């Protein structure tokens, strides 16, 4: 069972275009995290959002956490070839003695062409 | 030190070999994780250690054996692997808590021949 549905799975756009990636779930999470991964490397944390309705901006990237803490979106403005990579959303759930369990979405492979 | 260090970066092993993957962090994180990742797929959780104790084993075959010697080190012992076990093995650490993300290592690219 996939707890987090991420869409689209693939995205191929031209430099300068805007895009949005969505991450949806029927479950409530204590946090929603976004990672970016390049081939052969580990994922790198971009942002963590913890409060329903929270919006965070990181230069051209805008992250939003849904009011009910079940969904999130990543919006990139004026995409650049350097934005190319696998974008992963992950829901955080701390239960009992298990710290920081993450549930990953399937990922969005973004390619930005010059 | 804000990194998770994994060694080796690449490993080729035969199906009868025994090898170990190593992971080290000095951020004082209380949880450490092993993930397996196939190409163009998200990471799949294998094991979680919380406070140096194994708290989650995601029904991983016994040919994978984790070990946490202390709060900074995490090992994954490999024995009698199959070619389908070839993948990128990622170690991560975190402090848990809603606001804390994972720090991932760069991974070990494992090829079983």
GROMACS .gro file of C-alpha atoms in nm:
model
  227
    1UNK     CA    1   0.000   0.000   0.000
    2UNK     CA    2   0.139   0.337  -0.106
    3UNK     CA    3   0.063   0.584   0.170
    4UNK     CA    4   0.176   0.884  -0.032
    5UNK     CA    5   0.065   0.934  -0.392
    6UNK     CA    6   0.304   1.159  -0.579
    7UNK     CA    7   0.231   1.307  -0.921
    8UNK     CA    8   0.331   1.340  -1.191
    9UNK     CA    9   0.577   1.051  -1.206
   10UNK     CA   10   0.771   1.210  -1.494
   11UNK     CA   11   0.799   1.573  -1.597
   12UNK     CA   12   0.998   1.703  -1.893
   13UNK     CA   13   0.995   2.079  -1.947
   14UNK     CA   14   1.189   2.363  -2.107
   15UNK     CA   15   1.408   2.602  -1.912
   16UNK     CA   16   1.207   2.894  -1.780
   17UNK     CA   17   0.877   2.707  -1.736
   18UNK     CA   18   0.697   2.670  -1.405
   19UNK     CA   19   0.590   2.337  -1.259
   20UNK     CA   20   0.409   2.187  -0.961
   21UNK     CA   21   0.453   1.844  -0.805
   22UNK     CA   22   0.182   1.704  -0.580
   23UNK     CA   23   0.195   1.466  -0.288
   24UNK     CA   24  -0.137   1.334  -0.150
   25UNK     CA   25  -0.242   1.094   0.121
   26UNK     CA   26  -0.544   0.984   0.320
   27UNK     CA   27  -0.323   0.973   0.631
   28UNK     CA   28  -0.221   1.256   0.859
   29UNK     CA   29   0.152   1.308   0.901
   30UNK     CA   30   0.347   1.489   1.170
   31UNK     CA   31   0.565   1.639   0.898
   32UNK     CA   32   0.609   1.640   0.524
   33UNK     CA   33   0.956   1.647   0.379
   34UNK     CA   34   1.085   1.704   0.027
   35UNK     CA   35   1.410   1.560  -0.102
   36UNK     CA   36   1.601   1.592  -0.428
   37UNK     CA   37   1.821   1.311  -0.551
   38UNK     CA   38   2.077   1.303  -0.830
   39UNK     CA   39   2.189   0.976  -0.994
   40UNK     CA   40   2.425   0.771  -0.778
   41UNK     CA   41   2.383   0.997  -0.476
   42UNK     CA   42   2.167   0.992  -0.167
   43UNK     CA   43   1.857   1.213  -0.137
   44UNK     CA   44   1.923   1.563  -0.005
   45UNK     CA   45   1.668   1.727   0.222
   46UNK     CA   46   1.517   2.043   0.070
   47UNK     CA   47   1.258   2.135   0.331
   48UNK     CA   48   1.047   2.007   0.620
   49UNK     CA   49   0.698   2.144   0.682
   50UNK     CA   50   0.520   2.062   1.006
   51UNK     CA   51   0.223   2.299   1.047
   52UNK     CA   52  -0.100   2.262   0.852
   53UNK     CA   53  -0.124   2.542   0.594
   54UNK     CA   54   0.246   2.619   0.622
   55UNK     CA   55   0.421   2.769   0.319
   56UNK     CA   56   0.799   2.777   0.286
   57UNK     CA   57   1.004   2.937   0.012
   58UNK     CA   58   1.354   2.839  -0.089
   59UNK     CA   59   1.463   3.073  -0.370
   60UNK     CA   60   1.256   2.957  -0.673
   61UNK     CA   61   1.098   2.667  -0.482
   62UNK     CA   62   0.774   2.703  -0.286
   63UNK     CA   63   0.652   2.426  -0.058
   64UNK     CA   64   0.305   2.404   0.091
   65UNK     CA   65   0.159   2.171   0.354
   66UNK     CA   66  -0.215   2.115   0.338
   67UNK     CA   67  -0.437   2.242   0.618
   68UNK     CA   68  -0.522   1.885   0.724
   69UNK     CA   69  -0.154   1.775   0.707
   70UNK     CA   70  -0.236   1.507   0.449
   71UNK     CA   71  -0.095   1.662   0.134
   72UNK     CA   72   0.178   1.887   0.006
   73UNK     CA   73   0.296   2.056  -0.311
   74UNK     CA   74   0.625   2.174  -0.453
   75UNK     CA   75   0.617   2.459  -0.703
   76UNK     CA   76   0.926   2.558  -0.902
   77UNK     CA   77   0.931   2.892  -1.078
   78UNK     CA   78   1.143   2.946  -1.391
   79UNK     CA   79   1.297   2.600  -1.387
   80UNK     CA   80   1.662   2.561  -1.475
   81UNK     CA   81   1.860   2.260  -1.604
   82UNK     CA   82   2.023   2.238  -1.262
   83UNK     CA   83   1.682   2.155  -1.114
   84UNK     CA   84   1.688   1.821  -1.296
   85UNK     CA   85   1.661   1.527  -1.057
   86UNK     CA   86   1.433   1.289  -0.871
   87UNK     CA   87   1.206   1.476  -0.629
   88UNK     CA   88   1.074   1.271  -0.339
   89UNK     CA   89   0.809   1.363  -0.088
   90UNK     CA   90   0.809   1.181   0.243
   91UNK     CA   91   0.564   1.182   0.532
   92UNK     CA   92   0.701   1.167   0.883
   93UNK     CA   93   0.542   0.964   1.163
   94UNK     CA   94   0.687   0.919   1.509
   95UNK     CA   95   0.516   0.634   1.687
   96UNK     CA   96   0.619   0.517   2.032
   97UNK     CA   97   0.987   0.428   2.042
   98UNK     CA   98   1.033   0.442   1.665
   99UNK     CA   99   1.192   0.770   1.578
  100UNK     CA  100   1.144   0.945   1.250
  101UNK     CA  101   0.976   0.677   1.038
  102UNK     CA  102   0.935   0.816   0.686
  103UNK     CA  103   0.692   0.704   0.418
  104UNK     CA  104   0.815   0.796   0.069
  105UNK     CA  105   0.611   0.877  -0.237
  106UNK     CA  106   0.711   0.715  -0.566
  107UNK     CA  107   0.904   1.023  -0.676
  108UNK     CA  108   0.887   1.267  -0.968
  109UNK     CA  109   1.166   1.252  -1.223
  110UNK     CA  110   1.211   1.608  -1.345
  111UNK     CA  111   1.411   1.690  -1.658
  112UNK     CA  112   1.464   2.053  -1.752
  113UNK     CA  113   1.595   2.109  -2.104
  114UNK     CA  114   1.806   2.414  -2.191
  115UNK     CA  115   3.023   1.728   1.112
  116UNK     CA  116   2.689   1.721   0.930
  117UNK     CA  117   2.743   1.417   0.712
  118UNK     CA  118   2.660   1.052   0.697
  119UNK     CA  119   2.957   0.859   0.562
  120UNK     CA  120   2.909   0.528   0.386
  121UNK     CA  121   3.178   0.285   0.279
  122UNK     CA  122   3.250   0.141   0.036
  123UNK     CA  123   3.100   0.350  -0.245
  124UNK     CA  124   3.097   0.055  -0.482
  125UNK     CA  125   3.097  -0.318  -0.409
  126UNK     CA  126   3.091  -0.618  -0.640
  127UNK     CA  127   3.041  -0.951  -0.470
  128UNK     CA  128   2.972  -1.310  -0.566
  129UNK     CA  129   2.671  -1.499  -0.441
  130UNK     CA  130   2.884  -1.700  -0.195
  131UNK     CA  131   3.071  -1.403  -0.052
  132UNK     CA  132   3.031  -1.234   0.285
  133UNK     CA  133   3.073  -0.858   0.295
  134UNK     CA  134   2.973  -0.565   0.514
  135UNK     CA  135   2.852  -0.213   0.445
  136UNK     CA  136   2.944   0.057   0.694
  137UNK     CA  137   2.775   0.381   0.792
  138UNK     CA  138   2.894   0.648   1.034
  139UNK     CA  139   2.747   0.973   1.166
  140UNK     CA  140   2.871   1.214   1.432
  141UNK     CA  141   2.570   1.442   1.456
  142UNK     CA  142   2.438   1.276   1.772
  143UNK     CA  143   2.133   1.149   1.585
  144UNK     CA  144   1.937   0.890   1.779
  145UNK     CA  145   1.793   0.698   1.487
  146UNK     CA  146   1.968   0.529   1.197
  147UNK     CA  147   1.821   0.358   0.894
  148UNK     CA  148   1.906   0.128   0.608
  149UNK     CA  149   1.726   0.175   0.277
  150UNK     CA  150   1.747  -0.012  -0.050
  151UNK     CA  151   1.689   0.176  -0.374
  152UNK     CA  152   1.649   0.043  -0.726
  153UNK     CA  153   1.699   0.268  -1.028
  154UNK     CA  154   1.434   0.541  -1.073
  155UNK     CA  155   1.241   0.413  -0.766
  156UNK     CA  156   1.201   0.564  -0.418
  157UNK     CA  157   1.405   0.427  -0.129
  158UNK     CA  158   1.255   0.121   0.042
  159UNK     CA  159   1.297   0.095   0.417
  160UNK     CA  160   1.484  -0.211   0.540
  161UNK     CA  161   1.575  -0.149   0.905
  162UNK     CA  162   1.535   0.120   1.170
  163UNK     CA  163   1.750   0.151   1.480
  164UNK     CA  164   1.620   0.378   1.756
  165UNK     CA  165   1.853   0.445   2.048
  166UNK     CA  166   2.084   0.167   1.918
  167UNK     CA  167   1.807  -0.094   1.928
  168UNK     CA  168   1.648  -0.253   1.625
  169UNK     CA  169   1.291  -0.122   1.617
  170UNK     CA  170   1.179  -0.204   1.262
  171UNK     CA  171   1.269  -0.492   1.030
  172UNK     CA  172   1.062  -0.460   0.715
  173UNK     CA  173   1.053  -0.839   0.657
  174UNK     CA  174   1.401  -0.828   0.511
  175UNK     CA  175   1.553  -1.170   0.417
  176UNK     CA  176   1.800  -1.305   0.672
  177UNK     CA  177   2.084  -1.279   0.420
  178UNK     CA  178   2.087  -0.911   0.528
  179UNK     CA  179   2.192  -0.869   0.891
  180UNK     CA  180   2.210  -0.523   1.051
  181UNK     CA  181   2.426  -0.430   1.347
  182UNK     CA  182   2.452  -0.110   1.550
  183UNK     CA  183   2.776  -0.128   1.755
  184UNK     CA  184   2.725   0.221   1.903
  185UNK     CA  185   2.525   0.537   1.851
  186UNK     CA  186   2.749   0.654   1.565
  187UNK     CA  187   2.791   0.336   1.365
  188UNK     CA  188   2.561   0.115   1.163
  189UNK     CA  189   2.665  -0.193   0.969
  190UNK     CA  190   2.486  -0.414   0.721
  191UNK     CA  191   2.629  -0.764   0.691
  192UNK     CA  192   2.568  -0.940   0.361
  193UNK     CA  193   2.582  -1.313   0.299
  194UNK     CA  194   2.468  -1.536   0.013
  195UNK     CA  195   2.304  -1.254  -0.179
  196UNK     CA  196   2.117  -1.294  -0.506
  197UNK     CA  197   2.163  -1.090  -0.825
  198UNK     CA  198   1.826  -0.921  -0.761
  199UNK     CA  199   1.977  -0.772  -0.444
  200UNK     CA  200   2.189  -0.546  -0.663
  201UNK     CA  201   2.090  -0.189  -0.577
  202UNK     CA  202   2.198   0.135  -0.412
  203UNK     CA  203   2.202   0.086  -0.034
  204UNK     CA  204   2.146   0.406   0.156
  205UNK     CA  205   2.210   0.479   0.520
  206UNK     CA  206   2.039   0.772   0.690
  207UNK     CA  207   2.016   0.923   1.035
  208UNK     CA  208   1.780   1.159   1.211
  209UNK     CA  209   1.680   1.284   1.551
  210UNK     CA  210   1.318   1.196   1.491
  211UNK     CA  211   1.059   1.452   1.583
  212UNK     CA  212   0.826   1.626   1.341
  213UNK     CA  213   1.066   1.899   1.238
  214UNK     CA  214   1.374   1.687   1.175
  215UNK     CA  215   1.459   1.550   0.833
  216UNK     CA  216   1.686   1.268   0.741
  217UNK     CA  217   2.050   1.306   0.650
  218UNK     CA  218   2.136   1.047   0.389
  219UNK     CA  219   2.474   0.911   0.298
  220UNK     CA  220   2.581   0.887  -0.066
  221UNK     CA  221   2.510   0.517  -0.067
  222UNK     CA  222   2.689   0.196  -0.160
  223UNK     CA  223   2.631   0.075  -0.514
  224UNK     CA  224   2.615  -0.304  -0.473
  225UNK     CA  225   2.640  -0.546  -0.764
  226UNK     CA  226   2.590  -0.917  -0.699
  227UNK     CA  227   2.734  -1.143  -0.969
   0.00000   0.00000   0.00000
